[in-house]
CSV table of N, CA, C and O in Angstrom, one decimal:
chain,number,residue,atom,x,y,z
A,3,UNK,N,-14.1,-25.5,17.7
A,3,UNK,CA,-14.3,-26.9,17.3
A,3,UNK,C,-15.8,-27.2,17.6
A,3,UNK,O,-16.1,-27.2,18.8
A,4,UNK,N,-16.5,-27.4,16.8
A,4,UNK,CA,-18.2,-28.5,17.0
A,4,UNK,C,-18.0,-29.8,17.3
A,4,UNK,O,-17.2,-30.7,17.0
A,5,UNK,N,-18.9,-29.7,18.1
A,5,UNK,CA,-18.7,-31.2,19.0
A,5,UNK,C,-20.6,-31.8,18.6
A,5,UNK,O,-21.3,-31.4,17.7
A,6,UNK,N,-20.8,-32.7,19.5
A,6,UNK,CA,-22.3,-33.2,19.0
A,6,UNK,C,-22.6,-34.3,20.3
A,6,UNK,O,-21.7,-35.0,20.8
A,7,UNK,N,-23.9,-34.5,20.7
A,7,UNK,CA,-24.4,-35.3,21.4
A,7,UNK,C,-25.1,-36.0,20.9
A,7,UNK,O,-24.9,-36.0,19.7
A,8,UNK,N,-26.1,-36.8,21.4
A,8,UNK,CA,-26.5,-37.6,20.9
A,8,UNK,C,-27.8,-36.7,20.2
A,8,UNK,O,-28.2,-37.1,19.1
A,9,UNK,N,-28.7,-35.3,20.9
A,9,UNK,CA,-29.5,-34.8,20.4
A,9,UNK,C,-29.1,-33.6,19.6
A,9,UNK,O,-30.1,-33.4,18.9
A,10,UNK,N,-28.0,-32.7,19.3
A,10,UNK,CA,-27.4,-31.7,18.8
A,10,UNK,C,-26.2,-31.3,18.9
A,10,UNK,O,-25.4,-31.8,19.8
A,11,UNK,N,-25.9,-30.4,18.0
A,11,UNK,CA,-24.4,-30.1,17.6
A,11,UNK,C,-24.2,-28.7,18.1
A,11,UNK,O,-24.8,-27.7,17.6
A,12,UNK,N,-23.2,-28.6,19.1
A,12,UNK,CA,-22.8,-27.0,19.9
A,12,UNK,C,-21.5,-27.1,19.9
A,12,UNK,O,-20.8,-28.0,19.3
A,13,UNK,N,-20.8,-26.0,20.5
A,13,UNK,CA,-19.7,-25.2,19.9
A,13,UNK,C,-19.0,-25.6,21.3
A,13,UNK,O,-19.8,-25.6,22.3
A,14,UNK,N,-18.1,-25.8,21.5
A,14,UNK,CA,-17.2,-26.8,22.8
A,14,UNK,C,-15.5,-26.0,22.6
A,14,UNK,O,-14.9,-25.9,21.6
A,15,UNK,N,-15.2,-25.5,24.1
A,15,UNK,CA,-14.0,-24.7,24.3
A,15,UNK,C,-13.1,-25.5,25.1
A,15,UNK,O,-13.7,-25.7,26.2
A,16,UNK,N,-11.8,-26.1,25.1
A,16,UNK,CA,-12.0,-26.6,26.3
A,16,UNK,C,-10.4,-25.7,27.1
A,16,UNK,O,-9.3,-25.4,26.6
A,17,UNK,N,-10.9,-25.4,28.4
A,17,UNK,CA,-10.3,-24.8,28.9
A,17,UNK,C,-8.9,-24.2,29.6
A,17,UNK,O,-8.6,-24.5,30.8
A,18,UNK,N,-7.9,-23.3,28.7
A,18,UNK,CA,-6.2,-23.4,29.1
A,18,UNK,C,-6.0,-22.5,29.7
A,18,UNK,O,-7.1,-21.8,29.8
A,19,UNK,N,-4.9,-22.0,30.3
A,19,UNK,CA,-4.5,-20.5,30.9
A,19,UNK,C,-4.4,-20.1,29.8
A,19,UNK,O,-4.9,-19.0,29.9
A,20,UNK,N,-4.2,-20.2,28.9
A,20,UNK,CA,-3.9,-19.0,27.3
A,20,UNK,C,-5.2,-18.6,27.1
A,20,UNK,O,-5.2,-17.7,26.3
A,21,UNK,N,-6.4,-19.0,27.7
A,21,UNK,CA,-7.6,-18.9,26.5
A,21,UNK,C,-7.9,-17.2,26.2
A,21,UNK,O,-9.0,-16.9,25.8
A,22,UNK,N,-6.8,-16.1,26.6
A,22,UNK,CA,-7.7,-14.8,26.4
A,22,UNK,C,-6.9,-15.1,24.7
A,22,UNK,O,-7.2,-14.4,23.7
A,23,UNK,N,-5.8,-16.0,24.6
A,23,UNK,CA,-5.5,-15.7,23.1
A,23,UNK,C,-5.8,-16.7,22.2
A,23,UNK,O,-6.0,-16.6,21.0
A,24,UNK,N,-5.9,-17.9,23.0
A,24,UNK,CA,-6.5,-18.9,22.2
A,24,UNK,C,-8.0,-19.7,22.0
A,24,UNK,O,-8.3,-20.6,21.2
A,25,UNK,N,-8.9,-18.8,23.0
A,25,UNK,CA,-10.5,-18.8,23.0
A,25,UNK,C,-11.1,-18.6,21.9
A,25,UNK,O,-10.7,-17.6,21.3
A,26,UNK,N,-12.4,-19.5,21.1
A,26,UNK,CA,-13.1,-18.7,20.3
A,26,UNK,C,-13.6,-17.5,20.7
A,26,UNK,O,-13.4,-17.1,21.9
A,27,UNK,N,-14.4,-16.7,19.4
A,27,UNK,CA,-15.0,-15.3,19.3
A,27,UNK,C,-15.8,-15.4,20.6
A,27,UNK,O,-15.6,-14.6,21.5
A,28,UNK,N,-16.8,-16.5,20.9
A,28,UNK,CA,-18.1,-16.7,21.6
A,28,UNK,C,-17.4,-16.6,23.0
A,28,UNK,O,-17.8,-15.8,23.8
A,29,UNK,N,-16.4,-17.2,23.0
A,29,UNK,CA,-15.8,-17.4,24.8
A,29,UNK,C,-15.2,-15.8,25.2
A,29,UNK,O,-15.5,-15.4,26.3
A,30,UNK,N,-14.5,-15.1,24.3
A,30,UNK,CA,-13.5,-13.8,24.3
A,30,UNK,C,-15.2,-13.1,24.7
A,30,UNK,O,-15.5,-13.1,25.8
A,31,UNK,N,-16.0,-12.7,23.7
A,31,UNK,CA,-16.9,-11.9,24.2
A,31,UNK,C,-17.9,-11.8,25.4
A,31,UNK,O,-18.6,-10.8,25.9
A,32,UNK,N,-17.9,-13.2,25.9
A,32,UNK,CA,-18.6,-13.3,27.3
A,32,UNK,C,-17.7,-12.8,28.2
A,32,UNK,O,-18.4,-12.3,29.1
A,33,UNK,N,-16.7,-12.7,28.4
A,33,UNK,CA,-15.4,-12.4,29.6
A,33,UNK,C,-16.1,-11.2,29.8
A,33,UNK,O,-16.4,-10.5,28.8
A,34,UNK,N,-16.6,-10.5,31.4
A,34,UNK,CA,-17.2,-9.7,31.9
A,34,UNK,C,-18.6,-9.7,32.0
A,34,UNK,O,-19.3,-9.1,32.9
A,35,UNK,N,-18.8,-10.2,31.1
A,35,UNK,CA,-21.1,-10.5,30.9
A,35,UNK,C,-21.1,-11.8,31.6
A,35,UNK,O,-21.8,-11.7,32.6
A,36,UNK,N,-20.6,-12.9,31.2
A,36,UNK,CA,-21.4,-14.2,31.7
A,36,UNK,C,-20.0,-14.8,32.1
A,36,UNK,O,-20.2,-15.9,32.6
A,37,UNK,N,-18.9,-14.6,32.0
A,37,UNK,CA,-17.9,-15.4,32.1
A,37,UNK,C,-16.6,-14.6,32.9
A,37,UNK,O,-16.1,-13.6,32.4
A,38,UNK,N,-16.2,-15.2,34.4
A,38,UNK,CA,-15.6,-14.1,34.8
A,38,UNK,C,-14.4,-14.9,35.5
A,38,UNK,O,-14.6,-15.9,36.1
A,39,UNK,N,-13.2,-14.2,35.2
A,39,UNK,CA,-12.0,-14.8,35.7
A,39,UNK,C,-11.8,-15.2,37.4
A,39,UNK,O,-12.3,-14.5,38.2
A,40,UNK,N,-11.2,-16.1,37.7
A,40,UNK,CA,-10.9,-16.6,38.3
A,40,UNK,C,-9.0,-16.5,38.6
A,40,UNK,O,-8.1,-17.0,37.9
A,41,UNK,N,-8.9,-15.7,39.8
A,41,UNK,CA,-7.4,-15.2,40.0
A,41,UNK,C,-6.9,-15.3,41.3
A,41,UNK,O,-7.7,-14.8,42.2
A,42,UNK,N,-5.8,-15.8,41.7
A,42,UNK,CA,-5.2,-15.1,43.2
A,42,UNK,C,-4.0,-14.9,43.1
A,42,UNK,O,-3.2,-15.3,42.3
A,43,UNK,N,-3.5,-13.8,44.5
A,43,UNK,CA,-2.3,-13.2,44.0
A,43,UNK,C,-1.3,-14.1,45.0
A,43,UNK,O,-0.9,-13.2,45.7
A,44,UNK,N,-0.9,-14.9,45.3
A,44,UNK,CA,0.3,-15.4,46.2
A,44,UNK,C,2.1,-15.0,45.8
A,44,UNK,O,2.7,-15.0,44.7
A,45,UNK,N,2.4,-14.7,46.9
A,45,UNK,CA,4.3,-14.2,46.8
A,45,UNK,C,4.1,-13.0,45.7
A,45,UNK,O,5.0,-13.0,44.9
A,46,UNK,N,3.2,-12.2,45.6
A,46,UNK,CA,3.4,-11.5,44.4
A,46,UNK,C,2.8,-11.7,43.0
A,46,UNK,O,2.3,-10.9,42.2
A,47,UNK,N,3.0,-13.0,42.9
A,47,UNK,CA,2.4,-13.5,41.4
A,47,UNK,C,1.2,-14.4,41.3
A,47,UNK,O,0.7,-15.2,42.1
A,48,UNK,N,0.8,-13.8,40.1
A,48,UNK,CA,-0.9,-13.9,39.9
A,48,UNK,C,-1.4,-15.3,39.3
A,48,UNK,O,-0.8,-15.7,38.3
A,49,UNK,N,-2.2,-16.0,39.6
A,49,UNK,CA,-2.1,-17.5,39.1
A,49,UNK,C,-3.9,-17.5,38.7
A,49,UNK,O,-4.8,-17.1,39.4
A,50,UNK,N,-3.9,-18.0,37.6
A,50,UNK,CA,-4.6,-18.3,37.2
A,50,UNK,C,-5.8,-19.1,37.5
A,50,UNK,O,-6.1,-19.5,36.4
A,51,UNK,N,-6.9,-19.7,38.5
A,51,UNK,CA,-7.2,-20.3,38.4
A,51,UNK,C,-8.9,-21.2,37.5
A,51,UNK,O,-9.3,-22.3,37.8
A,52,UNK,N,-9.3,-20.5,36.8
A,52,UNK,CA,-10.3,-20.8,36.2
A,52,UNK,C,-11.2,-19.5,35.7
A,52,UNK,O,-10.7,-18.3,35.4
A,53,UNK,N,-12.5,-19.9,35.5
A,53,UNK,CA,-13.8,-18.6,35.0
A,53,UNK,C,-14.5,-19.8,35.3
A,53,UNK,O,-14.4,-21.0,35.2
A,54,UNK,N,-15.5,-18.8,36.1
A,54,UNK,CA,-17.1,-18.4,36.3
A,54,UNK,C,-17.6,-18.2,35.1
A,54,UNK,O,-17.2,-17.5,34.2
A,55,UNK,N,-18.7,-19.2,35.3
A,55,UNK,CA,-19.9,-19.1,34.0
A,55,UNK,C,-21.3,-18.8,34.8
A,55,UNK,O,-21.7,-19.5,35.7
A,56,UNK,N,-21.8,-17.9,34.5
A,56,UNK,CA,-22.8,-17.1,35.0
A,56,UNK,C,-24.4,-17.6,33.8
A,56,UNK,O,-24.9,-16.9,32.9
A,57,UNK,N,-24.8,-19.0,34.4
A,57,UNK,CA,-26.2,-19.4,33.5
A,57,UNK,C,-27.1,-18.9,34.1
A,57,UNK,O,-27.2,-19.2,35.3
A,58,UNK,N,-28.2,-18.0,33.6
A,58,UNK,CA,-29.3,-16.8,33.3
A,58,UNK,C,-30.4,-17.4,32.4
A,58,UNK,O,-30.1,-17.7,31.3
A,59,UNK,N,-31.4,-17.6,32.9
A,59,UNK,CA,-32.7,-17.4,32.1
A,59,UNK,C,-33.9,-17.2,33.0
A,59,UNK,O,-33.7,-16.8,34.2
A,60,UNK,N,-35.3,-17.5,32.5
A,60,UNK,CA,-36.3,-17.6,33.4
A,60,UNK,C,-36.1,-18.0,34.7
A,60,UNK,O,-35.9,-17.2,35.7
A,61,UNK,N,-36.1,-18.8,34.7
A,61,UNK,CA,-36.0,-20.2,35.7
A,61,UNK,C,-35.1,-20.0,36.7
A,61,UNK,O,-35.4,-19.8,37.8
A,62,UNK,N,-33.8,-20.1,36.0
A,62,UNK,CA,-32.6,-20.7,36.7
A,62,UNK,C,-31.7,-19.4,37.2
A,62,UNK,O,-31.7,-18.5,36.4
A,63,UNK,N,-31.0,-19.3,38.1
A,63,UNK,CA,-30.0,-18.2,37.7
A,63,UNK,C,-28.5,-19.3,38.8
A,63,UNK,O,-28.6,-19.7,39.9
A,64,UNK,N,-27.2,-19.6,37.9
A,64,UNK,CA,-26.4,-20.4,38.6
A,64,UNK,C,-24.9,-20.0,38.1
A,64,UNK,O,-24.5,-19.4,37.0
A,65,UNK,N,-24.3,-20.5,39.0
A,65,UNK,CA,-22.5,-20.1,39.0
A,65,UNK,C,-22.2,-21.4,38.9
A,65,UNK,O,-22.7,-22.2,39.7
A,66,UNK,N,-21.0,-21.9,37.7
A,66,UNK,CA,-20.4,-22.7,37.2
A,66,UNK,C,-18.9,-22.3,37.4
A,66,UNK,O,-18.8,-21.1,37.5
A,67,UNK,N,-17.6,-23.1,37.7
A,67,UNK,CA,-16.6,-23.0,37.9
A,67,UNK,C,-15.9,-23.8,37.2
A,67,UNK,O,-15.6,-24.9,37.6
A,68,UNK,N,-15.3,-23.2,35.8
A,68,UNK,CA,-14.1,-24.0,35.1
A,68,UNK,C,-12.7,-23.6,35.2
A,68,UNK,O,-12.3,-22.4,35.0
A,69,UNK,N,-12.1,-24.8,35.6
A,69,UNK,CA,-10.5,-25.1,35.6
A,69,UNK,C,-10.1,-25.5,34.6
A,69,UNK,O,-10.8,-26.1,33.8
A,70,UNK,N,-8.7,-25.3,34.4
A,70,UNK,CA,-7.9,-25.8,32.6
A,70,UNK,C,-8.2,-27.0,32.7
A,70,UNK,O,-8.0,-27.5,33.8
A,71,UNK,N,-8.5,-27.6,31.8
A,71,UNK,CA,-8.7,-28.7,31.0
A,71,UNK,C,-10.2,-28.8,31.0
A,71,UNK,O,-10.6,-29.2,29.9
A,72,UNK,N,-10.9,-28.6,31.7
A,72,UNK,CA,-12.4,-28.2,31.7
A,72,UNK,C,-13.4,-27.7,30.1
A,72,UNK,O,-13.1,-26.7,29.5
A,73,UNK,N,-14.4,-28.4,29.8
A,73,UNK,CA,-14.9,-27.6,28.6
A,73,UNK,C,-15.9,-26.9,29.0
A,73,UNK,O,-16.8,-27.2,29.7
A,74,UNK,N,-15.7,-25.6,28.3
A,74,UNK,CA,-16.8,-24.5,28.1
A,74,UNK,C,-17.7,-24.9,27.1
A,74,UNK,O,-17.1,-25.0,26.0
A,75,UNK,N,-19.5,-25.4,27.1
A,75,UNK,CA,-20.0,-25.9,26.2
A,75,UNK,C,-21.2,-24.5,25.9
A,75,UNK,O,-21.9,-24.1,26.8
A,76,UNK,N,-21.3,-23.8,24.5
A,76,UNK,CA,-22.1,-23.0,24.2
A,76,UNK,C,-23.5,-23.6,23.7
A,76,UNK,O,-23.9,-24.2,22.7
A,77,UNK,N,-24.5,-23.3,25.3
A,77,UNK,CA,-25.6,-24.3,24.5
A,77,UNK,C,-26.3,-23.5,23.1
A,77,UNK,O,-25.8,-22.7,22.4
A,78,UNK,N,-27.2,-24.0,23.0
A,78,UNK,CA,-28.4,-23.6,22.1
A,78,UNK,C,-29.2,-22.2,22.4
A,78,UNK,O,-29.3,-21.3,21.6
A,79,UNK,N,-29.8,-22.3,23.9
A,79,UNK,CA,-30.1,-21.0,24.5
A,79,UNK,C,-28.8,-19.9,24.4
A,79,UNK,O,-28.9,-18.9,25.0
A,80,UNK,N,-28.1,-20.1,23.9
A,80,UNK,CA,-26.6,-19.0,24.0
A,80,UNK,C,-26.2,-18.9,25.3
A,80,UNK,O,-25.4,-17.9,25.4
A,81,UNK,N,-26.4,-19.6,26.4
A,81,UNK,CA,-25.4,-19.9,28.1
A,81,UNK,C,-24.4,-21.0,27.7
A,81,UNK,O,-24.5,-21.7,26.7
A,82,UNK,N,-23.2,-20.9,28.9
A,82,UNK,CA,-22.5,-21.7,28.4
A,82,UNK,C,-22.4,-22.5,29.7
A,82,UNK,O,-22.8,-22.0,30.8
A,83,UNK,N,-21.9,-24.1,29.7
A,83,UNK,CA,-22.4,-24.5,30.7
A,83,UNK,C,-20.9,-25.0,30.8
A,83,UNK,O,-20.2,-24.7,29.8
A,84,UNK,N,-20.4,-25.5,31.8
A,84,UNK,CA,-19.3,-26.5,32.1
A,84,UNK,C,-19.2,-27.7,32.4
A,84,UNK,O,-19.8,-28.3,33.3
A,85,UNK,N,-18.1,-28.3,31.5
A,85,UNK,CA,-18.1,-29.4,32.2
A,85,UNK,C,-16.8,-30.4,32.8
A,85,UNK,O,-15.8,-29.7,32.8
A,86,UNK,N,-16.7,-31.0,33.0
A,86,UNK,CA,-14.9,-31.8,33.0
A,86,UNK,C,-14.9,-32.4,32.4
A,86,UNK,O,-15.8,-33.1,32.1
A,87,UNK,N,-13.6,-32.6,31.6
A,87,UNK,CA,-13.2,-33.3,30.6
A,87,UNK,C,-13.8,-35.0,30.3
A,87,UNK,O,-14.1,-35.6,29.3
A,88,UNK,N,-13.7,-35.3,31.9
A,88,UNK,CA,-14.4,-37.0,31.7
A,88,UNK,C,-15.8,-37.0,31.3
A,88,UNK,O,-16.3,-37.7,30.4
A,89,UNK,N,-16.7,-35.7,32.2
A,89,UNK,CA,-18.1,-36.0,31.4
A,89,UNK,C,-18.2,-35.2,30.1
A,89,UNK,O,-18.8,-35.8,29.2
A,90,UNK,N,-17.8,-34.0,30.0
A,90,UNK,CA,-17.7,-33.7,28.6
A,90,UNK,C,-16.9,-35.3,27.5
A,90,UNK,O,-17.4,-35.4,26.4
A,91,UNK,N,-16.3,-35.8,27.8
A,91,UNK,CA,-15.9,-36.9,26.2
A,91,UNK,C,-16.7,-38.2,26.8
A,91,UNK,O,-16.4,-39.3,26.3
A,92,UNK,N,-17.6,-38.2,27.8
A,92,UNK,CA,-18.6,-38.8,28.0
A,92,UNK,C,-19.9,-38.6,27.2
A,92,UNK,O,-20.1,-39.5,26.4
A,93,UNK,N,-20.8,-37.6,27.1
A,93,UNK,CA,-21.7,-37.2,26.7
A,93,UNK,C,-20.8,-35.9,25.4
A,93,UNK,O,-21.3,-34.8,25.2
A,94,UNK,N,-20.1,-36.2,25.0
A,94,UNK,CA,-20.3,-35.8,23.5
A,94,UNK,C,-19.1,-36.4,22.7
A,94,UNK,O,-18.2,-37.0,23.2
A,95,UNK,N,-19.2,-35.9,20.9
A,95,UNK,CA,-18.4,-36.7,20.7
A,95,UNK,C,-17.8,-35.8,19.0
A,95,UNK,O,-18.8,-35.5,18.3
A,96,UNK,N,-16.9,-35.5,18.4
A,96,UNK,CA,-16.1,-34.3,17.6
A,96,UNK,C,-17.6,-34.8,16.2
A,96,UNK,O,-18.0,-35.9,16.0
A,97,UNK,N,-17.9,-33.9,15.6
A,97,UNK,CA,-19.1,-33.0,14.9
A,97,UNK,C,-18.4,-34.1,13.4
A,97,UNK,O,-17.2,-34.2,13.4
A,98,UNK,N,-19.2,-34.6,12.5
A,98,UNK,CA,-19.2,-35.0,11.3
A,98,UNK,C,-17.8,-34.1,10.7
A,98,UNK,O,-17.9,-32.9,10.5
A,99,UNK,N,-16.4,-34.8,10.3
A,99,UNK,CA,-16.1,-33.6,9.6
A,99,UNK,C,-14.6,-33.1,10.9
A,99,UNK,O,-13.5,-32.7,10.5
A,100,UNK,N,-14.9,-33.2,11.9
A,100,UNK,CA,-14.1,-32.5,12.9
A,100,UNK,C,-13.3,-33.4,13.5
A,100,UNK,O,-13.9,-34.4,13.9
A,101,UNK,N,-11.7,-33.3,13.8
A,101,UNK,CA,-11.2,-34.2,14.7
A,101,UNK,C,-11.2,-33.2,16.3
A,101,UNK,O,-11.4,-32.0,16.6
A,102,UNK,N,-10.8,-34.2,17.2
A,102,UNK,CA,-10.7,-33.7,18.9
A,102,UNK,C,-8.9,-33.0,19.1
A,102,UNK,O,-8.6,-32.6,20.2
C-alpha cells in the first residue's frame, strides 16, 4: 500500500508475524541484507519477536527495531525506516486512490 506525507509518497508495510507471506516484494527481499529477524526460543517454542532494520549510507550507519503492528516505511534513498503505529498515522496519510 502507498502511503504519503506531507512532502512524498513511499511504500509503507506495516508489521505482522505472517509478514514472510504477507510482506511486499521490497520487505521479502531485504530479510538478510538490511532487515533481520528478531526470535527467541522459550519452553521449546520459537516466538516471534520483531526485525531489525539495518539504515546504511554516508553518514549514518543505525539499528531500528520493529514489532507487529509497527510500520516498515521504504524511503526514497531505498532504507527502510520504522516507525509505530501512532507516529506512523501521525505523519502520514493512505496515497490518492488508496484506502488504510
Amino acid at each position: 500500500m502507498k502511503y504519503k506525507p506531507l512532502t512524498a509518497t513511499v511504500d509503507a508495510y506495516q508489521l505482522t508475524k505472517d509478514y514472510a507471506t504477507d510482506s511486499p516484494k521490497w520487505v521479502r527481499d531485504r530479510i538478510g541484507t538490511r532487515l533481520f529477524e528478531n526470535t527467541t526460543i522459550r519452553d521449546g517454542a520459537v516466538r516471534f519477536d520483531g526485525l531489525t532494520s539495518i539504515i546504511q549510507n554516508r553518514k549514518l550507519r543505525e539499528r531500528m527495531t520493529a514489532r507487529p503492528g509497527d510500520y516498515l516505511v521504504r524511503m526514497q534513498d531505498g532504507n527502510v525506516a520504522v516507525y509505530t503505529k501512532r507516529n506512523f498515522e501521525a505523519l502520514y496519510a493512505p496515497a490518492e486512490g488508496q484506502q488504510a
